[in-house]
Structure formats: C-alpha cells, structure tokens
mmCIF file of C-alpha atoms and ligand atoms in Angstrom:
data_model
loop_
_atom_site.group_PDB
_atom_site.id
_atom_site.type_symbol
_atom_site.label_atom_id
_atom_site.label_comp_id
_atom_site.label_asym_id
_atom_site.label_seq_id
_atom_site.Cartn_x
_atom_site.Cartn_y
_atom_site.Cartn_z
ATOM 1 C CA UNK A 1 18.333 -30.068 67.310
ATOM 2 C CA UNK A 2 17.371 -30.998 63.799
ATOM 3 C CA UNK A 3 15.795 -28.224 61.838
ATOM 4 C CA UNK A 4 12.214 -29.235 60.985
ATOM 5 C CA UNK A 5 12.499 -27.437 57.663
ATOM 6 C CA UNK A 6 15.472 -29.604 56.667
ATOM 7 C CA UNK A 7 14.078 -32.989 57.469
ATOM 8 C CA UNK A 8 10.387 -33.656 57.101
ATOM 9 C CA UNK A 9 8.914 -37.102 57.312
ATOM 10 C CA UNK A 10 8.205 -38.798 54.022
ATOM 11 C CA UNK A 11 4.691 -40.223 54.140
ATOM 12 C CA UNK A 12 3.686 -42.617 51.375
ATOM 13 C CA UNK A 13 0.679 -44.740 50.533
ATOM 14 C CA UNK A 14 -1.207 -46.233 47.590
ATOM 15 C CA UNK A 15 -4.664 -47.483 46.740
ATOM 16 C CA UNK A 16 -5.420 -50.121 44.132
ATOM 17 C CA UNK A 17 -7.639 -49.187 41.213
ATOM 18 C CA UNK A 18 -9.706 -52.319 41.667
ATOM 19 C CA UNK A 19 -13.072 -50.571 42.067
ATOM 20 C CA UNK A 20 -14.696 -47.442 43.411
ATOM 21 C CA UNK A 21 -13.252 -46.650 46.848
ATOM 22 C CA UNK A 22 -15.394 -47.502 49.865
ATOM 23 C CA UNK A 23 -15.837 -45.894 53.247
ATOM 24 C CA UNK A 24 -13.349 -48.559 54.403
ATOM 25 C CA UNK A 25 -10.667 -46.974 52.222
ATOM 26 C CA UNK A 26 -11.820 -43.561 53.333
ATOM 27 C CA UNK A 27 -11.784 -44.071 57.107
ATOM 28 C CA UNK A 28 -8.933 -46.592 57.139
ATOM 29 C CA UNK A 29 -6.592 -44.677 54.864
ATOM 30 C CA UNK A 30 -7.703 -41.560 52.954
ATOM 31 C CA UNK A 31 -8.683 -39.531 55.996
ATOM 32 C CA UNK A 32 -5.259 -40.077 57.546
ATOM 33 C CA UNK A 33 -3.574 -39.261 54.235
ATOM 34 C CA UNK A 34 -5.414 -36.001 54.155
ATOM 35 C CA UNK A 35 -4.444 -35.114 57.731
ATOM 36 C CA UNK A 36 -0.802 -36.160 57.300
ATOM 37 C CA UNK A 37 -0.455 -34.237 54.038
ATOM 38 C CA UNK A 38 -0.563 -30.970 55.958
ATOM 39 C CA UNK A 39 2.755 -31.419 57.753
ATOM 40 C CA UNK A 40 4.770 -33.954 55.766
ATOM 41 C CA UNK A 41 6.269 -34.527 52.351
ATOM 42 C CA UNK A 42 3.797 -36.950 50.861
ATOM 43 C CA UNK A 43 3.722 -39.421 48.022
ATOM 44 C CA UNK A 44 0.344 -40.916 47.136
ATOM 45 C CA UNK A 45 -0.354 -43.225 44.269
ATOM 46 C CA UNK A 46 -2.860 -45.304 42.399
ATOM 47 C CA UNK A 47 -1.570 -48.880 42.401
ATOM 48 C CA UNK A 48 -2.754 -49.830 38.925
ATOM 49 C CA UNK A 49 -0.037 -52.485 38.501
ATOM 50 C CA UNK A 50 -1.407 -54.273 41.558
ATOM 51 C CA UNK A 51 -4.890 -54.159 40.038
ATOM 52 C CA UNK A 52 -4.037 -56.608 37.236
ATOM 53 C CA UNK A 53 -3.569 -59.525 39.643
ATOM 54 C CA UNK A 54 -7.265 -60.108 38.916
ATOM 55 C CA UNK A 55 -8.799 -60.022 35.425
ATOM 56 C CA UNK A 56 -10.094 -56.669 34.160
ATOM 57 C CA UNK A 57 -11.431 -55.452 30.871
ATOM 58 C CA UNK A 58 -8.886 -52.900 29.604
ATOM 59 C CA UNK A 59 -11.414 -50.071 29.272
ATOM 60 C CA UNK A 60 -12.629 -50.638 32.842
ATOM 61 C CA UNK A 61 -9.144 -50.636 34.281
ATOM 62 C CA UNK A 62 -8.285 -47.425 32.440
ATOM 63 C CA UNK A 63 -11.446 -45.697 33.650
ATOM 64 C CA UNK A 64 -11.099 -46.917 37.234
ATOM 65 C CA UNK A 65 -7.466 -45.815 37.429
ATOM 66 C CA UNK A 66 -8.339 -42.343 36.221
ATOM 67 C CA UNK A 67 -11.334 -42.114 38.561
ATOM 68 C CA UNK A 68 -9.225 -43.295 41.488
ATOM 69 C CA UNK A 69 -6.622 -40.678 40.678
ATOM 70 C CA UNK A 70 -9.401 -38.075 40.707
ATOM 71 C CA UNK A 71 -10.387 -39.278 44.216
ATOM 72 C CA UNK A 72 -6.877 -38.500 45.403
ATOM 73 C CA UNK A 73 -7.236 -35.007 43.985
ATOM 74 C CA UNK A 74 -10.716 -34.671 45.508
ATOM 75 C CA UNK A 75 -9.268 -35.514 48.921
ATOM 76 C CA UNK A 76 -7.234 -32.323 48.714
ATOM 77 C CA UNK A 77 -3.816 -33.965 48.672
ATOM 78 C CA UNK A 78 -2.327 -30.933 46.918
ATOM 79 C CA UNK A 79 -0.525 -32.292 43.844
ATOM 80 C CA UNK A 80 1.543 -29.083 43.578
ATOM 81 C CA UNK A 81 3.105 -29.665 46.987
ATOM 82 C CA UNK A 82 2.995 -33.461 47.217
ATOM 83 C CA UNK A 83 3.597 -36.199 44.668
ATOM 84 C CA UNK A 84 0.350 -37.747 43.448
ATOM 85 C CA UNK A 85 0.729 -40.188 40.557
ATOM 86 C CA UNK A 86 -0.068 -43.529 38.946
ATOM 87 C CA UNK A 87 2.272 -46.418 39.667
ATOM 88 C CA UNK A 88 2.417 -47.710 36.072
ATOM 89 C CA UNK A 89 3.724 -44.321 34.889
ATOM 90 C CA UNK A 90 6.990 -44.950 36.732
ATOM 91 C CA UNK A 91 8.689 -48.111 35.407
ATOM 92 C CA UNK A 92 11.155 -48.177 38.311
ATOM 93 C CA UNK A 93 8.448 -49.823 40.448
ATOM 94 C CA UNK A 94 8.488 -52.973 38.328
ATOM 95 C CA UNK A 95 12.271 -52.880 38.022
ATOM 96 C CA UNK A 96 12.906 -52.651 41.751
ATOM 97 C CA UNK A 97 10.195 -55.258 42.397
ATOM 98 C CA UNK A 98 12.155 -57.762 40.309
ATOM 99 C CA UNK A 99 15.316 -57.118 42.264
ATOM 100 C CA UNK A 100 13.501 -57.357 45.599
ATOM 101 C CA UNK A 101 11.909 -60.644 44.495
ATOM 102 C CA UNK A 102 15.388 -62.071 44.791
ATOM 103 C CA UNK A 103 15.677 -60.858 48.387
ATOM 104 C CA UNK A 104 12.303 -62.164 49.563
ATOM 105 C CA UNK A 105 11.829 -65.766 50.524
ATOM 106 C CA UNK A 106 9.207 -68.058 49.051
ATOM 107 C CA UNK A 107 8.247 -69.076 52.602
ATOM 108 C CA UNK A 108 7.593 -65.547 53.825
ATOM 109 C CA UNK A 109 5.521 -64.632 50.758
ATOM 110 C CA UNK A 110 3.529 -67.867 51.265
ATOM 111 C CA UNK A 111 2.561 -66.770 54.764
ATOM 112 C CA UNK A 112 0.731 -63.637 53.596
ATOM 113 C CA UNK A 113 -2.902 -64.010 54.677
ATOM 114 C CA UNK A 114 -4.127 -61.776 51.842
ATOM 115 C CA UNK A 115 -2.497 -64.119 49.331
ATOM 116 C CA UNK A 116 -4.231 -67.085 50.930
ATOM 117 C CA UNK A 117 -7.612 -65.281 50.964
ATOM 118 C CA UNK A 118 -7.319 -64.044 47.381
ATOM 119 C CA UNK A 119 -6.197 -67.476 46.164
ATOM 120 C CA UNK A 120 -9.407 -68.893 47.578
ATOM 121 C CA UNK A 121 -11.526 -66.080 46.089
ATOM 122 C CA UNK A 122 -9.953 -66.389 42.634
ATOM 123 C CA UNK A 123 -9.230 -70.110 42.594
ATOM 124 C CA UNK A 124 -9.353 -70.136 38.777
ATOM 125 C CA UNK A 125 -6.580 -67.544 38.474
ATOM 126 C CA UNK A 126 -3.948 -67.921 41.191
ATOM 127 C CA UNK A 127 -1.297 -66.136 39.156
ATOM 128 C CA UNK A 128 2.285 -65.510 40.238
ATOM 129 C CA UNK A 129 1.537 -61.763 40.399
ATOM 130 C CA UNK A 130 -0.885 -62.431 43.236
ATOM 131 C CA UNK A 131 1.942 -64.173 45.051
ATOM 132 C CA UNK A 132 4.579 -61.491 44.496
ATOM 133 C CA UNK A 133 2.100 -58.655 45.074
ATOM 134 C CA UNK A 134 3.601 -57.665 48.466
ATOM 135 C CA UNK A 135 7.077 -57.490 46.923
ATOM 136 C CA UNK A 136 5.851 -54.911 44.411
ATOM 137 C CA UNK A 137 4.335 -53.102 47.353
ATOM 138 C CA UNK A 138 7.718 -53.175 49.104
ATOM 139 C CA UNK A 139 9.234 -51.637 45.958
ATOM 140 C CA UNK A 140 6.587 -48.866 45.996
ATOM 141 C CA UNK A 141 7.582 -47.975 49.530
ATOM 142 C CA UNK A 142 11.364 -48.444 49.424
ATOM 143 C CA UNK A 143 11.885 -46.505 46.185
ATOM 144 C CA UNK A 144 10.933 -43.299 47.988
ATOM 145 C CA UNK A 145 12.560 -43.898 51.381
ATOM 146 C CA UNK A 146 9.234 -43.529 53.115
ATOM 147 C CA UNK A 147 9.288 -43.004 56.876
ATOM 148 C CA UNK A 148 5.619 -43.635 57.488
ATOM 149 C CA UNK A 149 3.027 -45.596 55.563
ATOM 150 C CA UNK A 150 -0.562 -44.861 56.583
ATOM 151 C CA UNK A 151 -2.676 -47.954 55.856
ATOM 152 C CA UNK A 152 -5.623 -49.919 57.189
ATOM 153 C CA UNK A 153 -5.111 -52.949 59.401
ATOM 154 C CA UNK A 154 -5.266 -55.407 56.466
ATOM 155 C CA UNK A 155 -1.932 -54.093 55.123
ATOM 156 C CA UNK A 156 -0.017 -54.577 58.384
ATOM 157 C CA UNK A 157 1.512 -57.898 57.344
ATOM 158 C CA UNK A 158 2.599 -56.537 53.951
ATOM 159 C CA UNK A 159 4.306 -53.642 55.717
ATOM 160 C CA UNK A 160 6.157 -56.067 57.970
ATOM 161 C CA UNK A 161 7.438 -57.872 54.898
ATOM 162 C CA UNK A 162 8.596 -54.599 53.333
ATOM 163 C CA UNK A 163 10.509 -53.844 56.532
ATOM 164 C CA UNK A 164 12.079 -57.311 56.583
ATOM 165 C CA UNK A 165 13.194 -56.988 52.962
ATOM 166 C CA UNK A 166 14.671 -53.533 53.598
ATOM 167 C CA UNK A 167 16.569 -54.749 56.656
ATOM 168 C CA UNK A 168 17.823 -57.827 54.833
ATOM 169 C CA UNK A 169 19.059 -55.786 51.881
ATOM 170 C CA UNK A 170 20.696 -53.213 54.165
ATOM 171 C CA UNK A 171 22.313 -56.064 56.089
ATOM 172 C CA UNK A 172 23.946 -57.406 52.925
ATOM 173 C CA UNK A 173 24.872 -54.178 51.117
ATOM 174 C CA UNK A 174 24.999 -51.539 53.854
ATOM 175 C CA UNK A 175 22.492 -48.767 54.540
ATOM 176 C CA UNK A 176 20.445 -48.432 51.342
ATOM 177 C CA UNK A 177 16.752 -48.261 52.219
ATOM 178 C CA UNK A 178 15.012 -46.404 54.986
ATOM 179 C CA UNK A 179 13.009 -48.935 57.015
ATOM 180 C CA UNK A 180 9.369 -47.761 56.882
ATOM 181 C CA UNK A 181 6.985 -47.689 59.833
ATOM 182 C CA UNK A 182 3.301 -48.452 59.414
ATOM 183 C CA UNK A 183 0.838 -45.808 60.549
ATOM 184 C CA UNK A 184 -2.429 -47.469 61.450
ATOM 185 C CA UNK A 185 -5.081 -45.136 62.853
ATOM 186 C CA UNK A 186 -6.739 -45.981 66.166
ATOM 187 C CA UNK A 187 -10.174 -45.562 64.649
ATOM 188 C CA UNK A 188 -11.441 -46.930 61.351
ATOM 189 C CA UNK A 189 -8.440 -49.175 60.618
ATOM 190 C CA UNK A 190 -10.803 -52.044 59.978
ATOM 191 C CA UNK A 191 -14.239 -51.145 58.667
ATOM 192 C CA UNK A 192 -16.306 -54.317 58.315
ATOM 193 C CA UNK A 193 -18.775 -55.555 55.735
ATOM 194 C CA UNK A 194 -22.321 -54.332 56.432
ATOM 195 C CA UNK A 195 -23.699 -57.763 55.556
ATOM 196 C CA UNK A 196 -21.059 -60.084 57.030
ATOM 197 C CA UNK A 197 -19.481 -58.065 59.838
ATOM 198 C CA UNK A 198 -16.911 -60.776 60.501
ATOM 199 C CA UNK A 199 -15.017 -59.788 57.343
ATOM 200 C CA UNK A 200 -13.597 -56.470 56.157
ATOM 201 C CA UNK A 201 -15.503 -54.165 53.858
ATOM 202 C CA UNK A 202 -14.077 -54.521 50.361
ATOM 203 C CA UNK A 203 -14.614 -52.589 47.129
ATOM 204 C CA UNK A 204 -14.582 -55.860 45.186
ATOM 205 C CA UNK A 205 -17.292 -57.603 47.253
ATOM 206 C CA UNK A 206 -19.869 -59.094 44.826
ATOM 207 C CA UNK A 207 -22.665 -58.130 47.264
ATOM 208 C CA UNK A 208 -23.068 -54.369 46.775
ATOM 209 C CA UNK A 209 -25.115 -54.080 50.007
ATOM 210 C CA UNK A 210 -21.981 -55.064 51.927
ATOM 211 C CA UNK A 211 -20.118 -51.825 51.220
ATOM 212 C CA UNK A 212 -20.751 -48.131 50.818
ATOM 213 C CA UNK A 213 -18.832 -46.693 47.934
ATOM 214 C CA UNK A 214 -17.846 -43.042 47.810
ATOM 215 C CA UNK A 215 -20.100 -42.522 44.784
ATOM 216 C CA UNK A 216 -23.238 -43.899 46.439
ATOM 217 C CA UNK A 217 -26.025 -41.287 46.482
ATOM 218 C CA UNK A 218 -27.438 -40.238 49.865
ATOM 219 C CA UNK A 219 -30.537 -42.444 49.687
ATOM 220 C CA UNK A 220 -28.486 -45.518 48.753
ATOM 221 C CA UNK A 221 -26.152 -44.923 51.720
ATOM 222 C CA UNK A 222 -29.164 -44.657 54.053
ATOM 223 C CA UNK A 223 -30.695 -47.849 52.635
ATOM 224 C CA UNK A 224 -27.470 -49.823 52.979
ATOM 225 C CA UNK A 225 -27.019 -48.741 56.592
ATOM 226 C CA UNK A 226 -30.662 -49.513 57.360
ATOM 227 C CA UNK A 227 -30.197 -53.058 56.073
ATOM 228 C CA UNK A 228 -26.845 -53.567 57.861
ATOM 229 C CA UNK A 229 -26.681 -56.791 59.872
ATOM 230 C CA UNK A 230 -26.830 -56.182 63.662
ATOM 231 C CA UNK A 231 -28.045 -58.561 66.394
ATOM 232 C CA UNK A 232 -31.162 -59.282 68.434
ATOM 233 C CA UNK A 233 -30.111 -57.477 71.611
ATOM 234 C CA UNK A 234 -31.390 -54.078 70.437
ATOM 235 C CA UNK A 235 -28.957 -52.173 72.667
ATOM 236 C CA UNK A 236 -26.349 -49.796 71.257
ATOM 237 C CA UNK A 237 -23.189 -50.831 73.084
ATOM 238 C CA UNK A 238 -19.676 -51.830 72.071
ATOM 239 C CA UNK A 239 -19.041 -55.471 72.973
ATOM 240 C CA UNK A 240 -17.107 -58.483 71.703
ATOM 241 C CA UNK A 241 -20.115 -60.374 70.397
ATOM 242 C CA UNK A 242 -21.710 -57.476 68.516
ATOM 243 C CA UNK A 243 -19.548 -56.984 65.373
ATOM 244 C CA UNK A 244 -22.350 -55.377 63.325
ATOM 245 C CA UNK A 245 -23.204 -52.780 65.990
ATOM 246 C CA UNK A 246 -19.524 -52.200 66.784
ATOM 247 C CA UNK A 247 -18.950 -51.461 63.110
ATOM 248 C CA UNK A 248 -21.803 -48.948 62.938
ATOM 249 C CA UNK A 249 -20.563 -47.341 66.159
ATOM 250 C CA UNK A 250 -17.116 -47.080 64.590
ATOM 251 C CA UNK A 251 -18.562 -45.357 61.513
ATOM 252 C CA UNK A 252 -20.529 -42.970 63.701
ATOM 253 C CA UNK A 253 -17.445 -42.266 65.787
ATOM 254 C CA UNK A 254 -15.274 -41.653 62.694
ATOM 255 C CA UNK A 255 -17.823 -39.130 61.371
ATOM 256 C CA UNK A 256 -18.701 -37.308 64.591
ATOM 257 C CA UNK A 257 -15.512 -37.647 66.655
ATOM 258 C CA UNK A 258 -17.583 -39.015 69.587
ATOM 259 C CA UNK A 259 -16.118 -41.904 71.580
ATOM 260 C CA UNK A 260 -17.969 -45.152 72.254
ATOM 261 C CA UNK A 261 -19.077 -44.152 75.778
ATOM 262 C CA UNK A 262 -20.658 -40.988 74.444
ATOM 263 C CA UNK A 263 -22.385 -42.937 71.676
ATOM 264 C CA UNK A 264 -23.748 -45.501 74.153
ATOM 265 C CA UNK A 265 -25.084 -42.672 76.317
ATOM 266 C CA UNK A 266 -26.629 -40.904 73.324
ATOM 267 C CA UNK A 267 -28.574 -43.990 72.268
ATOM 268 C CA UNK A 268 -29.395 -45.442 75.713
ATOM 269 C CA UNK A 269 -32.958 -46.754 75.684
ATOM 270 C CA UNK A 270 -33.329 -46.178 71.935
ATOM 271 C CA UNK A 271 -33.543 -48.936 69.338
ATOM 272 C CA UNK A 272 -31.417 -49.762 66.307
ATOM 273 C CA UNK A 273 -33.821 -47.905 63.989
ATOM 274 C CA UNK A 274 -32.962 -44.540 65.548
ATOM 275 C CA UNK A 275 -29.300 -45.408 65.750
ATOM 276 C CA UNK A 276 -29.048 -46.464 62.104
ATOM 277 C CA UNK A 277 -30.817 -43.287 60.984
ATOM 278 C CA UNK A 278 -28.250 -41.210 62.883
ATOM 279 C CA UNK A 279 -25.333 -43.211 61.468
ATOM 280 C CA UNK A 280 -26.721 -42.797 57.951
ATOM 281 C CA UNK A 281 -27.080 -39.055 58.366
ATOM 282 C CA UNK A 282 -23.548 -38.705 59.727
ATOM 283 C CA UNK A 283 -22.044 -40.757 56.875
ATOM 284 C CA UNK A 284 -24.042 -38.872 54.250
ATOM 285 C CA UNK A 285 -22.877 -35.507 55.627
ATOM 286 C CA UNK A 286 -19.261 -36.685 55.769
ATOM 287 C CA UNK A 287 -19.180 -37.969 52.198
ATOM 288 C CA UNK A 288 -21.255 -35.390 50.354
ATOM 289 C CA UNK A 289 -18.577 -32.676 49.954
ATOM 290 C CA UNK A 290 -16.034 -35.246 48.815
ATOM 291 C CA UNK A 291 -18.407 -36.741 46.255
ATOM 292 C CA UNK A 292 -19.258 -33.276 44.931
ATOM 293 C CA UNK A 293 -15.581 -32.422 44.629
ATOM 294 C CA UNK A 294 -14.909 -35.670 42.768
ATOM 295 C CA UNK A 295 -17.753 -34.942 40.344
ATOM 296 C CA UNK A 296 -16.335 -31.472 39.752
ATOM 297 C CA UNK A 297 -12.805 -32.733 39.099
ATOM 298 C CA UNK A 298 -14.028 -35.526 36.817
ATOM 299 C CA UNK A 299 -15.390 -32.873 34.449
ATOM 300 C CA UNK A 300 -11.885 -31.462 34.003
ATOM 301 C CA UNK A 301 -9.924 -34.239 32.289
ATOM 302 C CA UNK A 302 -7.185 -31.826 31.202
ATOM 303 C CA UNK A 303 -6.500 -30.959 34.860
ATOM 304 C CA UNK A 304 -6.420 -34.649 35.832
ATOM 305 C CA UNK A 305 -3.968 -35.438 33.029
ATOM 306 C CA UNK A 306 -1.754 -32.484 33.855
ATOM 307 C CA UNK A 307 -1.529 -33.455 37.531
ATOM 308 C CA UNK A 308 -0.907 -37.130 36.707
ATOM 309 C CA UNK A 309 1.815 -36.334 34.239
ATOM 310 C CA UNK A 310 3.596 -33.844 36.549
ATOM 311 C CA UNK A 311 3.222 -36.264 39.467
ATOM 312 C CA UNK A 312 4.838 -39.058 37.463
ATOM 313 C CA UNK A 313 7.786 -36.843 36.524
ATOM 314 C CA UNK A 314 8.437 -35.892 40.136
ATOM 315 C CA UNK A 315 8.079 -39.505 41.285
ATOM 316 C CA UNK A 316 10.355 -40.831 38.576
ATOM 317 C CA UNK A 317 13.116 -38.425 39.489
ATOM 318 C CA UNK A 318 13.237 -39.844 43.030
ATOM 319 C CA UNK A 319 12.621 -43.447 41.975
ATOM 320 C CA UNK A 320 15.429 -43.391 39.428
ATOM 321 C CA UNK A 321 17.915 -42.209 42.040
ATOM 322 C CA UNK A 322 17.072 -45.068 44.396
ATOM 323 C CA UNK A 323 17.059 -47.664 41.634
ATOM 324 C CA UNK A 324 20.488 -46.549 40.397
ATOM 325 C CA UNK A 325 21.893 -46.850 43.884
ATOM 326 C CA UNK A 326 20.405 -50.320 44.307
ATOM 327 C CA UNK A 327 21.686 -51.530 40.931
ATOM 328 C CA UNK A 328 25.146 -50.317 41.738
ATOM 329 C CA UNK A 329 25.148 -52.070 45.095
ATOM 330 C CA UNK A 330 23.870 -55.338 43.661
ATOM 331 C CA UNK A 331 26.626 -55.261 41.050
ATOM 332 C CA UNK A 332 25.039 -54.518 37.699
ATOM 333 C CA UNK A 333 27.584 -53.367 35.143
ATOM 334 C CA UNK A 334 26.833 -49.688 34.545
ATOM 335 C CA UNK A 335 28.118 -47.593 31.649
HETATM 336 P P1 LIG B 1 -6.376 -51.230 48.938
HETATM 337 O O1 LIG B 1 -6.561 -50.621 47.607
HETATM 338 O O2 LIG B 1 -7.031 -52.543 49.201
HETATM 339 O O3 LIG B 1 -6.839 -50.235 50.062
HETATM 340 C C1 LIG B 1 -6.323 -48.908 50.143
HETATM 341 C C2 LIG B 1 -6.199 -48.515 51.599
HETATM 342 O O4 LIG B 1 -7.459 -48.653 52.248
HETATM 343 C C3 LIG B 1 -7.333 -49.486 53.401
HETATM 344 N N1 LIG B 1 -8.567 -50.277 53.540
HETATM 345 C C4 LIG B 1 -9.295 -50.326 54.655
HETATM 346 N N2 LIG B 1 -9.145 -49.725 55.855
HETATM 347 C C5 LIG B 1 -10.086 -49.983 56.787
HETATM 348 N N3 LIG B 1 -11.157 -50.800 56.587
HETATM 349 C C6 LIG B 1 -11.334 -51.419 55.398
HETATM 350 N N4 LIG B 1 -12.392 -52.204 55.195
HETATM 351 C C7 LIG B 1 -10.379 -51.193 54.365
HETATM 352 N N5 LIG B 1 -10.262 -51.622 53.086
HETATM 353 C C8 LIG B 1 -9.140 -51.063 52.603
HETATM 354 C C9 LIG B 1 -6.144 -50.392 53.089
HETATM 355 O O5 LIG B 1 -5.571 -50.906 54.266
HETATM 356 C C10 LIG B 1 -5.229 -49.451 52.357
HETATM 357 O O6 LIG B 1 -4.476 -48.674 53.268
HETATM 358 N N6 LIG B 1 -1.850 -53.200 48.597
HETATM 359 C C11 LIG B 1 -2.548 -51.984 48.877
HETATM 360 C C12 LIG B 1 -2.156 -50.846 47.952
HETATM 361 C C13 LIG B 1 -0.713 -50.564 47.912
HETATM 362 C C14 LIG B 1 0.062 -49.918 48.915
HETATM 363 C C15 LIG B 1 1.375 -49.820 48.390
HETATM 364 C C16 LIG B 1 -0.248 -49.413 50.178
HETATM 365 C C17 LIG B 1 0.127 -50.812 46.855
HETATM 366 N N7 LIG B 1 1.368 -50.383 47.144
HETATM 367 C C18 LIG B 1 2.420 -49.230 49.131
HETATM 368 C C19 LIG B 1 0.800 -48.818 50.912
HETATM 369 C C20 LIG B 1 2.093 -48.745 50.387
HETATM 370 C C21 LIG B 1 -4.023 -52.235 48.704
HETATM 371 O O7 LIG B 1 -4.441 -53.109 48.012
HETATM 372 O O8 LIG B 1 -4.828 -51.328 49.297
#
C-alpha cells in the first residue's frame, strides 16, 4: 500500500482579482479550499493575469489583487504549509500558456460558453486574451501537476479543456502532465444572482443588489437578501420553477448544514419574510469572522508582502521544473 506520507494529493485552484469576492466564490470554491487544505498539499493563487482580459485602471487592479490575496490568507489557507501566491509573480504561467496555445484547437476554444458570454458582455473589447483565457488556466493547473481542482460549476468546461490538452500533449510526447480532476462540491457549486436567479452570481455584475460581497456589512447583507427575487407561491420548498427560493435555500443549507427537507419542514406554513430573515442571519453569522480576519490582515501589509513573496518563490521552483521538462520534450535547444 502506498504510504500516505509519501504521496499526498496536490490540490490547486485560483480566483481572479476582478472584484471583491462574493458568497458565490465563498460557497462554490473557498469553503472547499479551506476544507481540502487540511489534508492535502495545496496551491492557491490570485489569477491577476486573467483579470486583464477586461479593462482595469492600474491602481484598482493592484489594490484588488492585494486584497484578494489577503482573502486567501483570511480563509486560513496556511501559507507556511501550502503555496499561496499571485500568478503574475511566476512568469512560467505565461510561458507554458504560449506553448499550450499550440496544442489547443481554435474550435475547442471557440466552444467555451464563458468566452461566448463574456464576448457578449464586453462586445467593445473581445480581445484575444479572452479567447485564450482557458489555455492560461490549463497552464496554471498543469505546471503544478495538480490532482484535484476545486471549482464552482461554471469552471467545469475549462477543466475539461485542461484535461484534453494534458492528454493530447502526453499522447504526443509521453507522460508529462498529470491529468487533473475537477472537484465540484455537491452544495453551493452554483450560487445564483439575487436579482436574476436564472444566472450565476458574479462579482462583476453591474447591479450590486444581485450579489453579496464578502465585505458587505451585516445590514447590507440583510437588505440584499430581503430584496432577493422569489416568486408568488409564498411556500418555502425546493422545486424546478422556483430558482430564487432554491437559491436562498441553498445559501441557508450551506451556512447551517441542514438539508432541503429539513429546511422545508422548518419553514412550513411560514412566509418568505420569516425565511429571508433566517437566511440573512445565517449568512451574516457565517461571514462575520472571515470579514473581521480580512480587516485584521489588511492592516499588516508587511505580512501580506512576506507571504506573497515566499509563496511566489515556492511556486516558481515547481513551475520551473515542469516548464523545463516541457521545453525539452517539445524540442527547444537548451544550453
Ligand atoms: P472566478 O474568479 O470567476 O471564481 C473563483 C471560484 O469561484 C467559483 N464561483 C462560483 N461558485 C459558485 N457560484 C458562483 N456564483 C460562483 N462564482 C464563482 C468559480 O467556479 C471558481 O472556482 N478562471 C477562474 C480562475 C482560475 C482558475 C485557474 C481556477 C484561473 N486559473 C486554475 C482553477 C484552476 C475564474 O475566473 O474563477
């Protein structure tokens, strides 16, 4: 039997620094990262290179990247034990992405639904980076030979592409990359917009009532949940035609651990007002310690910089090894 101490799973995931994280990021990804960090070797990063596929002011991008990094620390991901870093600090990501571009097909990148959605949203700036975005993501994953990639449901297709690229490359050059498996939690993998519960909650939604960000104060969280779109049935039950209520039930379930049957029983005969108040309280209680921890860490810039710089060094050591191997296999003249 393999000794567990010799071979631990490598768990890897990233979040873009495109805004303040939402409860979608938290329940769909961060919470699983936190749980998986206990038993695995983990690599977590801020995908700041991905963030420039839309226009940013430089000062905003810099601030958001640093704040996002501080969220990873606030989650308790243990930067001494795991690797927690910023993607742009490790140039190998861009280098491997270029190589992988040549092993990904135009047709498969064109099929990415996120590319199609974002092209519609940013019709004035459909840049090539938006198109090759999932290839950079494949590079993020394959550089570190990740076994498992905990993500929300919206990243499933990108993960499939990363697997296809890895298998294709291995098929041509022999075993080079570990083929990563997605880890998509049963609960919270798709938290929906509070205002348009047909679409996912997003940190870049122009309507701020549609999402709860991790910095929202308690009263703002309560207000946003109170004004969440539901339906006219006034019964708390999980059903196909009730996306708004299903979403609130999901949030309540993620916070309390109760399943949908228990939630239906708890709110039988009670209206949406009561239900929303309970959801708001549960979300507020869940987020408060995290927000406090983030505020605390944000006051210690020296600590943030120290962790980010050490994280980048550890990441680069591993990334360089993989990139060298890849360059050798592809046939670059090395001296
Ligand atoms: P990003 O920054 O959009 O989101 C970070 C993580 O949060 C999950 N997520 C959600 N989960 C449930 N409900 C939602 N409404 C919701 N919104 C976001 C995402 O699925 C993701 O897991 N391309 C990635 C970042 C990335 C990456 C990687 C991820 C770059 N390189 C390598 C994994 C591996 C992204 O934009 O995530």
